[in-house]
Coordinates of C-alpha atoms (C1' of nucleotides) in Angstrom, one line a residue:
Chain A
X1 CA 6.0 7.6 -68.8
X2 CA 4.3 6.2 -71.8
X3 CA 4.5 3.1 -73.6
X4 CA 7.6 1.4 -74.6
X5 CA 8.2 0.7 -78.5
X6 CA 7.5 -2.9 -78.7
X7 CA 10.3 -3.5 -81.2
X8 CA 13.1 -2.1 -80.0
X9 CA 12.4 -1.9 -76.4
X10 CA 13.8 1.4 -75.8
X11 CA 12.3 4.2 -76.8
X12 CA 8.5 5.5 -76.2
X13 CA 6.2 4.1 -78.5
X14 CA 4.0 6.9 -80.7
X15 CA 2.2 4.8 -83.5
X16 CA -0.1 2.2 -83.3
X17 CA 0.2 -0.9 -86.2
X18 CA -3.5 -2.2 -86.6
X19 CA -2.0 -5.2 -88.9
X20 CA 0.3 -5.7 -86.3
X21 CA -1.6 -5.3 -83.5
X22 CA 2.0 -3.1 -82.2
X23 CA 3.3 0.1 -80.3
X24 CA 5.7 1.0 -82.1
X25 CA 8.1 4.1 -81.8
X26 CA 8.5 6.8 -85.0
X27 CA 11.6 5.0 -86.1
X28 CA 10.6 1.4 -85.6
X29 CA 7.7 2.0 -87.3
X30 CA 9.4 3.6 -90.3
X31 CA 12.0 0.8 -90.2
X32 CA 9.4 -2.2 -90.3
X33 CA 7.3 -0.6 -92.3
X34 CA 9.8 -0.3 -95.1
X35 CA 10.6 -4.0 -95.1
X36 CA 8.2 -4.3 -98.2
X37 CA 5.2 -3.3 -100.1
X38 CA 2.5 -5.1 -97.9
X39 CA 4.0 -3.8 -94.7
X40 CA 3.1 -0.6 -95.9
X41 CA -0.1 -0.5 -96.3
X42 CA -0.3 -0.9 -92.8
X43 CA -2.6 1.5 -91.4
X44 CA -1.0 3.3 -88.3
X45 CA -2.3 6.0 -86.1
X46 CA -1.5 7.9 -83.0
X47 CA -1.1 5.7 -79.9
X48 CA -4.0 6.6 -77.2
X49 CA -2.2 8.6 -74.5
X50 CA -4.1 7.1 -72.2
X51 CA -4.5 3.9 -72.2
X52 CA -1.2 3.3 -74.2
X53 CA -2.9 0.4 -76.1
X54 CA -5.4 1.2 -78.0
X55 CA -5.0 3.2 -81.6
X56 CA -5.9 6.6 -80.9
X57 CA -8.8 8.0 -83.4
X58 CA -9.2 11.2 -81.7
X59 CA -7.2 14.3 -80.5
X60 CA -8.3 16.7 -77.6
X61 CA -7.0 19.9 -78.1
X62 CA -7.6 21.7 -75.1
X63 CA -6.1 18.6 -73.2
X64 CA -3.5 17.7 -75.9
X65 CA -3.7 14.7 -75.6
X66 CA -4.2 11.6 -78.0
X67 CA -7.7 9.3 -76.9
X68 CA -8.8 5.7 -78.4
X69 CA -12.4 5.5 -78.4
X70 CA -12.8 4.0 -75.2
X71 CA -10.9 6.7 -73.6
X72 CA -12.3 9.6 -75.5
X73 CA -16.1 8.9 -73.9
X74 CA -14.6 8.2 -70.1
X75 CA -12.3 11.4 -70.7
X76 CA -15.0 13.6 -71.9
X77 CA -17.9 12.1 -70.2
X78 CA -19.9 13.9 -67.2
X79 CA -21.2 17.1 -66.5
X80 CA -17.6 18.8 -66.6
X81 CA -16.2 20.9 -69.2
X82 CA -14.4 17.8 -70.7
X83 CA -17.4 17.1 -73.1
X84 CA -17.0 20.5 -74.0
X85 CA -13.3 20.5 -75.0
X86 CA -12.6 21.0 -78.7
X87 CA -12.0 17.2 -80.3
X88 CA -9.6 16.4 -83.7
X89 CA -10.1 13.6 -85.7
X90 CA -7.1 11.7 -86.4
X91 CA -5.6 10.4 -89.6
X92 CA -4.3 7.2 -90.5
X93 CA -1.4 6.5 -92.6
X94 CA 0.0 4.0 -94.8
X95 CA 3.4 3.5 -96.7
X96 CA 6.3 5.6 -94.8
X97 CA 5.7 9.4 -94.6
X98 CA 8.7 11.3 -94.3
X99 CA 8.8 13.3 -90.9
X100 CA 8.0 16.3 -92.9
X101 CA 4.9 14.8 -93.6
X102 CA 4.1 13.2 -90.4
X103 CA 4.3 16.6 -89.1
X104 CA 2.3 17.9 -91.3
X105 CA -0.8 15.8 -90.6
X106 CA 0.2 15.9 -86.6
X107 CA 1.6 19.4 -86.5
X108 CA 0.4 19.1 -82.5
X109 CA 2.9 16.4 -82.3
X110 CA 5.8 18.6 -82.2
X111 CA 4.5 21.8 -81.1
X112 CA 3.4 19.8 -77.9
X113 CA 6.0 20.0 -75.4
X114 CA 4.6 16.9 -73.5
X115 CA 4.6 15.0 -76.0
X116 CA 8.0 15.8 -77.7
X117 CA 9.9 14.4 -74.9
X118 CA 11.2 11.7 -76.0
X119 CA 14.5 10.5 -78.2
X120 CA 11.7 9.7 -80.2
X121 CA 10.1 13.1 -81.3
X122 CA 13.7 14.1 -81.8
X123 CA 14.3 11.4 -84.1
X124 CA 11.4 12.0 -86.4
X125 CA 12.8 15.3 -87.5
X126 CA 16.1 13.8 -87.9
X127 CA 15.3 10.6 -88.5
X128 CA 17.3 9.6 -91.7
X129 CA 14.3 8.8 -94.3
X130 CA 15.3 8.1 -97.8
X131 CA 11.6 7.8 -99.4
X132 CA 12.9 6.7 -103.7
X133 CA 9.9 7.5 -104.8
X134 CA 9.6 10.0 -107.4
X135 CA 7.7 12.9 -105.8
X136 CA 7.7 14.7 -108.6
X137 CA 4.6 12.3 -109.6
X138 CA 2.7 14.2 -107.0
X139 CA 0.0 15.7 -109.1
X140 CA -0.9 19.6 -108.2
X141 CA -3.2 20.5 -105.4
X142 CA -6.7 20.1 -106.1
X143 CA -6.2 17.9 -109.2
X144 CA -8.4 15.0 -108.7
X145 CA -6.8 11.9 -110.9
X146 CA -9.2 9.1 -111.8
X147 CA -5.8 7.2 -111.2
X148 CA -7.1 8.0 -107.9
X149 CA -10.2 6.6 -107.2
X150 CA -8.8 3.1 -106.0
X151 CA -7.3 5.7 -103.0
X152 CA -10.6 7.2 -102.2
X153 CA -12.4 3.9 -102.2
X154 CA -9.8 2.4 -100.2
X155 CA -9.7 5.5 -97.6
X156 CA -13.7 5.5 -98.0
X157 CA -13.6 1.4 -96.7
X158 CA -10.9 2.2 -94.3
X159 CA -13.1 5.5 -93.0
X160 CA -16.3 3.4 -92.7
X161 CA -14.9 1.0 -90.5
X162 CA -13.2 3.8 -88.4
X163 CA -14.4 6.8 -87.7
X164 CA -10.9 8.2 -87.8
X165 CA -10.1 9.9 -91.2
X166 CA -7.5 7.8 -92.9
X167 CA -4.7 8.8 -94.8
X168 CA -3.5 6.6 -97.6
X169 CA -0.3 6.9 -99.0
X170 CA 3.4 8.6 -97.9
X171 CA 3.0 11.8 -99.8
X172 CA 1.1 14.3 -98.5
X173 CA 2.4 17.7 -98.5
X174 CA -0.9 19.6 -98.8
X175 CA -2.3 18.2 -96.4
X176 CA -4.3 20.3 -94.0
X177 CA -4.5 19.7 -90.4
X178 CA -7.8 18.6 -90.3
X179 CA -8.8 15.9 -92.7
X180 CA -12.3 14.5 -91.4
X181 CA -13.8 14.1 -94.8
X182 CA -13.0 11.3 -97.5
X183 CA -14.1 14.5 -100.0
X184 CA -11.0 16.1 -98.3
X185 CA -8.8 13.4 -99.0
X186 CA -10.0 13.2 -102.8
X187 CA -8.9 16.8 -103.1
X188 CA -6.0 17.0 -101.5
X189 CA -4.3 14.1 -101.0
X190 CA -1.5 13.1 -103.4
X191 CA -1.8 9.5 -103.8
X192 CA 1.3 7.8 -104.1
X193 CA 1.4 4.8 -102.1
X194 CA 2.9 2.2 -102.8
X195 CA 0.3 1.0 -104.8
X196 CA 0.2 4.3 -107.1
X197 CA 4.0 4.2 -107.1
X198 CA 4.3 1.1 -108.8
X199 CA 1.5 0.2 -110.7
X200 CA 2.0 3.2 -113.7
X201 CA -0.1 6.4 -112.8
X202 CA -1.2 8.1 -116.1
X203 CA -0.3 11.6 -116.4
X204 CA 2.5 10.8 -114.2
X205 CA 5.9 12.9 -115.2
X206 CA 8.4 10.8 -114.6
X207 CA 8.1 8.6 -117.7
X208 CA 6.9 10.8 -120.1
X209 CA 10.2 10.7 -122.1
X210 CA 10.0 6.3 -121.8
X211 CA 8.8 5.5 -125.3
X212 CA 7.6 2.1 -123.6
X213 CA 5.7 4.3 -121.3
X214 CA 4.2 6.0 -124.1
X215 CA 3.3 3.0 -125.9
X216 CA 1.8 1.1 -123.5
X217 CA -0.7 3.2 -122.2
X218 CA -0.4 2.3 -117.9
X219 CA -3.5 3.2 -116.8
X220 CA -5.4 0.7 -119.4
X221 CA -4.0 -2.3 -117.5
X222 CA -5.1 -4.2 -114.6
X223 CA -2.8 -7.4 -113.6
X224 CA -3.6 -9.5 -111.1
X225 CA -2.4 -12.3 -109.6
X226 CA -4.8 -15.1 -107.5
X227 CA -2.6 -17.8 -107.4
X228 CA 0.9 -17.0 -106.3
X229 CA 2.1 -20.3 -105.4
X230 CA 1.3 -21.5 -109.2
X231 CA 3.3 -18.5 -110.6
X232 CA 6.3 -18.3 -108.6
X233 CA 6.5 -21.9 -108.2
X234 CA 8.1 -22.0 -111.5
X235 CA 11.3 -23.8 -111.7
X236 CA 13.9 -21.3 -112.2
X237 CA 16.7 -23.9 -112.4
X238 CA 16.8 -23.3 -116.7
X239 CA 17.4 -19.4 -116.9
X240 CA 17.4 -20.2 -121.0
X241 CA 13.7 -20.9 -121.1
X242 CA 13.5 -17.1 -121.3
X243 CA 14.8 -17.5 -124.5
X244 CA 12.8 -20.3 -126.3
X245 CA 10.0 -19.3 -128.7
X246 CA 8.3 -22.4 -127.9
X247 CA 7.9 -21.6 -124.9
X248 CA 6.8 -17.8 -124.7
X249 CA 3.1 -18.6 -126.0
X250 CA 3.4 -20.3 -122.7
X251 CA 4.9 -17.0 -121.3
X252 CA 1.4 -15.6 -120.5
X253 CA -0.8 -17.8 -120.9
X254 CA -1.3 -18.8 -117.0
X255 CA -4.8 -18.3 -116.1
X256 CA -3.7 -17.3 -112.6
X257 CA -2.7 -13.7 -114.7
X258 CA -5.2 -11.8 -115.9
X259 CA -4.0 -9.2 -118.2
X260 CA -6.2 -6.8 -119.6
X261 CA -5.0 -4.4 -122.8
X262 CA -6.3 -1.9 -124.2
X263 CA -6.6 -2.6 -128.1
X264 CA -4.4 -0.8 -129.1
X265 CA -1.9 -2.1 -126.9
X266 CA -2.8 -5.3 -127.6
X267 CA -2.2 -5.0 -131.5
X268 CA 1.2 -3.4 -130.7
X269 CA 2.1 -6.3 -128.3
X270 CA 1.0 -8.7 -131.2
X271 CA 2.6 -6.8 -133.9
X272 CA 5.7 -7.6 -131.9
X273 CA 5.1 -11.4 -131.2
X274 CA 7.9 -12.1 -133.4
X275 CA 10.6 -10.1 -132.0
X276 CA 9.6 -9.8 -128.3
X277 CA 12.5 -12.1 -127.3
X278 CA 14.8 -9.7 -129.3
X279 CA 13.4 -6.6 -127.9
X280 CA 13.8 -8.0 -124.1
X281 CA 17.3 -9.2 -124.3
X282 CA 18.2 -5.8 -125.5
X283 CA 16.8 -4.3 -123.0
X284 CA 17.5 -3.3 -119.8
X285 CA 15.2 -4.3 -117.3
X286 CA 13.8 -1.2 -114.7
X287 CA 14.2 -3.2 -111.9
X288 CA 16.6 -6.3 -111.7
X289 CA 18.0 -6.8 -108.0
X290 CA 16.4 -9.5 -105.4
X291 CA 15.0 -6.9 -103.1
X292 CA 12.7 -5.2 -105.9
X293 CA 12.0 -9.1 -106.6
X294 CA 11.4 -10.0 -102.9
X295 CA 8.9 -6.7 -102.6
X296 CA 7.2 -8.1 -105.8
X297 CA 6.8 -11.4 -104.1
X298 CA 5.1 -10.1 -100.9
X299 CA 3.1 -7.3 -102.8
X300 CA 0.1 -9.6 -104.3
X301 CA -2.0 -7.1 -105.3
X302 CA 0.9 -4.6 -106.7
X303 CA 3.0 -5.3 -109.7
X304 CA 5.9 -3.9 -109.8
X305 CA 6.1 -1.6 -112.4
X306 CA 9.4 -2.6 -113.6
X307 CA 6.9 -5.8 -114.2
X308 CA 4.8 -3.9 -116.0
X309 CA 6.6 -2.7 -118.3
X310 CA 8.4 -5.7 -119.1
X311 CA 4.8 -7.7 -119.6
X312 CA 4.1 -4.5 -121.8
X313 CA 6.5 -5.9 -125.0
X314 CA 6.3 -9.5 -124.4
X315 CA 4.1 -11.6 -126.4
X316 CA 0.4 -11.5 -125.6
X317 CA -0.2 -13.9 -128.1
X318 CA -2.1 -16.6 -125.6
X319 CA -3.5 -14.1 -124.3
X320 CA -6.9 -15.8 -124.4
X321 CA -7.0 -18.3 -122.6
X322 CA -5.5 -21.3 -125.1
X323 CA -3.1 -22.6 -122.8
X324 CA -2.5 -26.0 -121.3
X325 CA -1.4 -27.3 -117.9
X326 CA 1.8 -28.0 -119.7
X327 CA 2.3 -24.3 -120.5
X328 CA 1.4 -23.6 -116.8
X329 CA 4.4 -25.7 -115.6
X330 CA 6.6 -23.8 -118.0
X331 CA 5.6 -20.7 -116.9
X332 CA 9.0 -20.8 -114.3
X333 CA 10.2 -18.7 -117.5
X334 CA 8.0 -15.6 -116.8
X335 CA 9.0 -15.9 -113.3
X336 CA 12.5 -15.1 -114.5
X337 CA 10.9 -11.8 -115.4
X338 CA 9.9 -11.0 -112.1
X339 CA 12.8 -12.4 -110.0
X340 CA 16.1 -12.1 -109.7
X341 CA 19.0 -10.9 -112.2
X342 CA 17.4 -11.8 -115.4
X343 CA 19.3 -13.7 -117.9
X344 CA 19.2 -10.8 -120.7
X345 CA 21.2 -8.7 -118.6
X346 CA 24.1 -10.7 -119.5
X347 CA 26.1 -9.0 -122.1
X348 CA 27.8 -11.2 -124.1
X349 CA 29.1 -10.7 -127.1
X350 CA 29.9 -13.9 -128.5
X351 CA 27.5 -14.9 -130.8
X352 CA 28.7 -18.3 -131.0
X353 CA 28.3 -18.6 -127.2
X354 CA 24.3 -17.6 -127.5
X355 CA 23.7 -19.7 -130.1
X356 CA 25.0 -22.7 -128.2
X357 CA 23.2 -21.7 -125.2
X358 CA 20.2 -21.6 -127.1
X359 CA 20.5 -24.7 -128.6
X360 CA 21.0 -26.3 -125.4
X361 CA 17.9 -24.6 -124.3
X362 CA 16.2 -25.9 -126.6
X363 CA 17.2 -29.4 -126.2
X364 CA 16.7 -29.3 -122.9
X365 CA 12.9 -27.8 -123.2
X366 CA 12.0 -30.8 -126.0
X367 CA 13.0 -33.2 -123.3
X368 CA 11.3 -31.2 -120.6
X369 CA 8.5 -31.1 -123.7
X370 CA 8.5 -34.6 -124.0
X371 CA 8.4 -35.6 -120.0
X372 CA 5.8 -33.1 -119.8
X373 CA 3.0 -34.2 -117.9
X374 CA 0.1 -32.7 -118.6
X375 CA -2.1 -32.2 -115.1
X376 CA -5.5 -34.0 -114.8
X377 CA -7.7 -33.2 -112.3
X378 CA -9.3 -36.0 -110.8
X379 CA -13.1 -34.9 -109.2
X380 CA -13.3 -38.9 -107.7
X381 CA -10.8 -40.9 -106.6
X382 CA -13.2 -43.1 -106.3
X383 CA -14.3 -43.4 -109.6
X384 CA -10.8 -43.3 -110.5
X385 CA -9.9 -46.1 -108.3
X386 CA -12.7 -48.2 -110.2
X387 CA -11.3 -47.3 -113.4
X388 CA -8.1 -48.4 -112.7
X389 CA -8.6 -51.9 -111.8
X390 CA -11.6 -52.6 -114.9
X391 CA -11.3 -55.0 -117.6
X392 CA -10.2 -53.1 -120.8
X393 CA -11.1 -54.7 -124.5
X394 CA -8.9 -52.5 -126.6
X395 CA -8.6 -49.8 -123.8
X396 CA -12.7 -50.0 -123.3
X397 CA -14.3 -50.9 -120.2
X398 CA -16.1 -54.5 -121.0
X399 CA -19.4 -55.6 -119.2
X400 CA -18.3 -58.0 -116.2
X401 CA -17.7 -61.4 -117.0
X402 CA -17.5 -60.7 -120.5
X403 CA -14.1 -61.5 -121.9
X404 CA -11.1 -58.8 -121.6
X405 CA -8.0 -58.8 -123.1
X406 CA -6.3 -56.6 -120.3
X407 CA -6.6 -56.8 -116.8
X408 CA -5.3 -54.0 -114.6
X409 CA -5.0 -56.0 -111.6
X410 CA -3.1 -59.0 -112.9
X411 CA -2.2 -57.7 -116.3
X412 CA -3.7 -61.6 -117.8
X413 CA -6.0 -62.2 -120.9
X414 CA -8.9 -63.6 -121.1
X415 CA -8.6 -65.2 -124.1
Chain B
dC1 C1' 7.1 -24.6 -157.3
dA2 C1' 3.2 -27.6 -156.5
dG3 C1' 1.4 -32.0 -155.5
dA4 C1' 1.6 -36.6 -153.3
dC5 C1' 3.0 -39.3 -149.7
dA6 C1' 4.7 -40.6 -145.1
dC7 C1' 5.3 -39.6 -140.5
dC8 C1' 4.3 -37.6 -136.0
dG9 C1' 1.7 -35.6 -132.3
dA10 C1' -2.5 -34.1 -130.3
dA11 C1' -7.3 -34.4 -129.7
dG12 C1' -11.4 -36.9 -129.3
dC13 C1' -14.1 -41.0 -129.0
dC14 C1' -15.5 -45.3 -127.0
dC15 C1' -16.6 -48.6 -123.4
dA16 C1' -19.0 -50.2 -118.3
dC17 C1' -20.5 -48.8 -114.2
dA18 C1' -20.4 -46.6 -109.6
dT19 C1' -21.7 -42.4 -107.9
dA20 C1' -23.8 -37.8 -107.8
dC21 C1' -27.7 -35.3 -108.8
dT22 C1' -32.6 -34.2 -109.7
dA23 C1' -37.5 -34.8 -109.8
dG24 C1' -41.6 -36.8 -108.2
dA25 C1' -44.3 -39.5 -104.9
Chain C
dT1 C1' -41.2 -30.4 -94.4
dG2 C1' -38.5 -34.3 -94.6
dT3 C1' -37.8 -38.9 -96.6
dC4 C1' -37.7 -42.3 -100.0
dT5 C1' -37.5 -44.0 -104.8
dA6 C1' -36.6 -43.9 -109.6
dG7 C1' -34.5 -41.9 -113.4
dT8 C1' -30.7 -39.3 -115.4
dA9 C1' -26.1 -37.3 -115.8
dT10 C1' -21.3 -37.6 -114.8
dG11 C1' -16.6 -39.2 -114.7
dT12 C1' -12.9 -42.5 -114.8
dG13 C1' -8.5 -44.8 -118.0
dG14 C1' -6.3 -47.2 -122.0
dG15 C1' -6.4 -47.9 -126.7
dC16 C1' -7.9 -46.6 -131.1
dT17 C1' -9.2 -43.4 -134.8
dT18 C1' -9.1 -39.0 -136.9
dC19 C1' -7.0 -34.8 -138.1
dG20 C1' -3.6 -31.3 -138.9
dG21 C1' 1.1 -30.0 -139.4
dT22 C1' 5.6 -31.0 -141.2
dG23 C1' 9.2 -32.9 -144.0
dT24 C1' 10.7 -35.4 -148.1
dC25 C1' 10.5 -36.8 -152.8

DNA sequence: CAGACACCGAAGCCCACATACTAGA
DNA sequence: TGTCTAGTATGTGGGCTTCGGTGTC
C-alpha cells in the first residue's frame, strides 16, 4: 500500500510537489496545479516507491520500480545483481500535462500492472483535463525556436540541481521515453508552458491573422514587473481614469515596468499617442474576466498576453523614464488594464452619457491632481526632525541666536 | 494673426547644521 | 590592522525666485 494523496486523503499518491513539499495523487495534482500560473511551474516527479517521501529521480527497470536518490544507492548497492539492473532517469514536469502526455514521458506507468492499481492510474486516462491552450502553437519536431531558449536555460538550471532530466512545460507529444539530456529537451520538447503560452511566442500560428499581433512584433518585448505591490496597489475605485489623457503619460510611466520596444514598435506606439484611448475603448480586450486577472496577479514573472497586447497600443509616450511619484499613484488606471471587467467594455451608445462621464473624470482627477501628494523620500529622520523644528528667515535656516521670523516649535517672531 | 501682458504651476535655489563619509596620522 | 582625528559631503524644510505654458486682449 503506497502513500496516501496528501490532499484529498483518499487515493494513492503518484507525484511528488518539490514547491510544495506534497504527495499528491494524479488528479490532485492536476487540480492544484491548475489553480494558477505560479502553481504550475511547479516541478513534479514520480514519488519514490520506496520510501514514499522522497521525489523519485530514477526508474529501475528490471525492478519497476520508482527510487529517490537515497533509495536508488541502498536498492542497488552490494555485490548483487541490483547494481547491475538497468536504471531510467526520470523527468520532471511543470504546468499540467494532459494524461496523454504524462503517459508519454512515463509510458512504464501504465504498462506496469503494480503500479496501475489504483483509482488513481485509472483516473489519469480518464481524468477530465481541459488544457485551453492552443496546441496548435506546438512548433514541429526538431524545430529549435530561439523563443525557446528561456525553456532550455530554465531545464538546464533545473537539471544542474537535479540529476533528473526535467521537463518544462505541458505539451510534449514527441517526447521520447528517455529524456536524459537538456540537448534532448532543446530538440524535442515543445515548449509551451505557461510561460510560452502567454508571453507571445513568435512564429506562433494562432495569431497570425491578429493585425495587433502583427504589428507589435511579441518576441521584441520583455515586461517585467519588480514591484507588485506599487502596481496593483492602484486605486481602482475611479474606473474613468482609464479614460483621461492627462493621465495616460502617467499610464506607463511606473518605473516598477520595464518595457522594452523594438523601434519600430515604438514609433507605431507613438504615432498612436493621440488616439490610443480611442483605439482601446473600441476594442475588445483578449482577456477580461477576474480569473485571467487573478492568474495575472500571482504570475510575477508572466504577463498575460491579453496584457500584452493591450500595453502593445497604448501610449509609450513616458516611456523614458519622465515620470513623477504623482504619476506612480495614478497608475491605479493601468491596473484597470490588467484587472477585472475593464471599463471600455461597456457599450454605450449614448454619447451624451460618455461625455458626462468623462467630464466627471476629469473633474474628479484635477482634484485628485490638486491633493496629489508628491512622495519624498526621507534618507534621515533625523535630519528631518532637525529641520523641522529650525528657525526659518524667509523659509532659510538662520544661524542660532540670530533673529528668525518663524519658529517651528512655537510658530513666534523674533522681531 | 501676431505680439504684449497677466496669471498660474512647477522647478530650483537658498539657508544652518547635524550627520555620514573619507583620508590621513 | 585597528583606532582616532580632521576635513569634506550630504540632506533636511519653507519661502522665494525663475521659467515656461496658457489664456486674454
Amino acid at each position: 500500500m503506497g502513500h496516501i494523496c496528501e490532499f484529498c486523503g483518499e487515493q494513492r499518491s503518484i507525484v511528488y510537489c518539490r514547491s510544495d513539499a506534497a504527495c499528491l495523487c494524479l488528479s490532485c495534482d492536476r487540480n492544484v496545479h491548475s489553480a494558477n500560473a505560479l502553481s504550475q511551474r511547479h516541478s513534479r516527479t514520480l514519488l519514490c516507491e520506496r520510501c514514499n517521501s522522497q521525489p523519485a529521480v530514477v526508474r529501475c527497470v528490471e525492478e519497476k520500480v520508482s527510487l529517490c536518490k537515497n533509495c536508488d544507492p541502498i536498492g542497488h548497492a552490494g555485490s548483487g545483481t541490483g547494481s547491475m539492473h538497468k536504471r531510467q532517469a526520470l523527468s520532471c514536469y511543470t504546468g499540467c500535462p494532459s494524461a496523454a502526455e504524462l503517459s508519454t514521458i512515463w509510458s512504464f506507468l501504465l504498462d506496469n500492472p503494480s503500479g496501475g492499481d489504483s483509482t488513481c492510474e485509472n483516473g489519469m486516462g480518464s481524468m477530465s483535463i481541459t488544457d485551453n491552450r492552443p496546441r496548435d502553437r506546438q512548433v514541429p519536431q526538431g524545430k529549435f525556436n530561439s523563443q525557446d531558449t528561456s525553456a532550455i536555460t530554465e531545464v538546464s538550471e533545473m537539471h544542474t540541481s537535479d540529476k533528473s532530466t526535467v521537463l518544462v512545460g505541458s505539451s510534449m507529444p514527441t517526447l521520447g521515453n528517455k529524456l536524459n539530456t537538456v540537448e534532448q529537451i532543446a530538440e524535442s520538447v515543445n515548449f509551451s508552458s505557461s510561460k510560452g503560452c502567454y508571453s507571445g511566442v513568435k512564429g506562433s500560428t494562432i495569431y497570425e491573422d491578429d493585425p495587433f499581433s502583427q504589428d507589435f512584433n511579441m518576441d521584441e518585448v520583455d515586461l517585467s514587473f519588480e514591484n507588485y505591490e506599487e502596481l496593483f496597489n492602484g486605486s481602482l475605485d475611479n474606473p474613468n481614469q482609464l479614460f483621461e489623457n492627462d493621465d495616460i503619460d502617467g499610464l506607463f510611466g511606473t518605473k516598477d515596468m520595464s518595457v522594452s520596444v523594438s523601434d519600430s514598435s515604438c514609433q507605431d506606439a507613438n504615432a498612436v499617442e493621440g488616439s490610443s484611448i480611442k483605439r482601446v475603448m473600441a476594442m475588445q480586450p483578449a482577456c477580461s474576466n477576474a480569473e485571467s486577472a487573478d492568474s495575472l496577479m500571482s504570475c510575477k514573472t508572466e504577463p498575460t498576453f491579453c496584457f500584452v497586447r493591450q500595453a502593445s497600443i497604448l501610449s509609450f509616450s513616458n516611456l523614458g523614464g519622465e515620470s513623477n511619484a504623482g504619476d506612480y499613484q495614478e497608475c491605479g488606471a493601468s491596473t484597470m488594464l490588467l484587472m477585472g471587467e475593464p471599463p471600455w467594455c461597456h457599450p454605450c451608445p449614448e454619447s451624451t452619457l460618455v461625455s458626462s462621464s468623462r467630464s466627471n473624470a476629469v473633474l474628479r482627477y484635477k482634484e485628485k491632481k490638486k491633493t496629489r501628494k508628491f512622495d519624498k523620500h526621507v534618507r534621515y529622520a533625523s535630519r528631518k526632525a532637525r529641520a523641522d523644528v529650525r528657525r526659518r528667515v524667509k523659509g532659510r535656516f538662520v544661524k542660532a541666536g540670530d533673529a528668525y521670523d518663524y519658529d517651528p516649535l512655537n510658530e513666534t517672531r523674533s522681531f
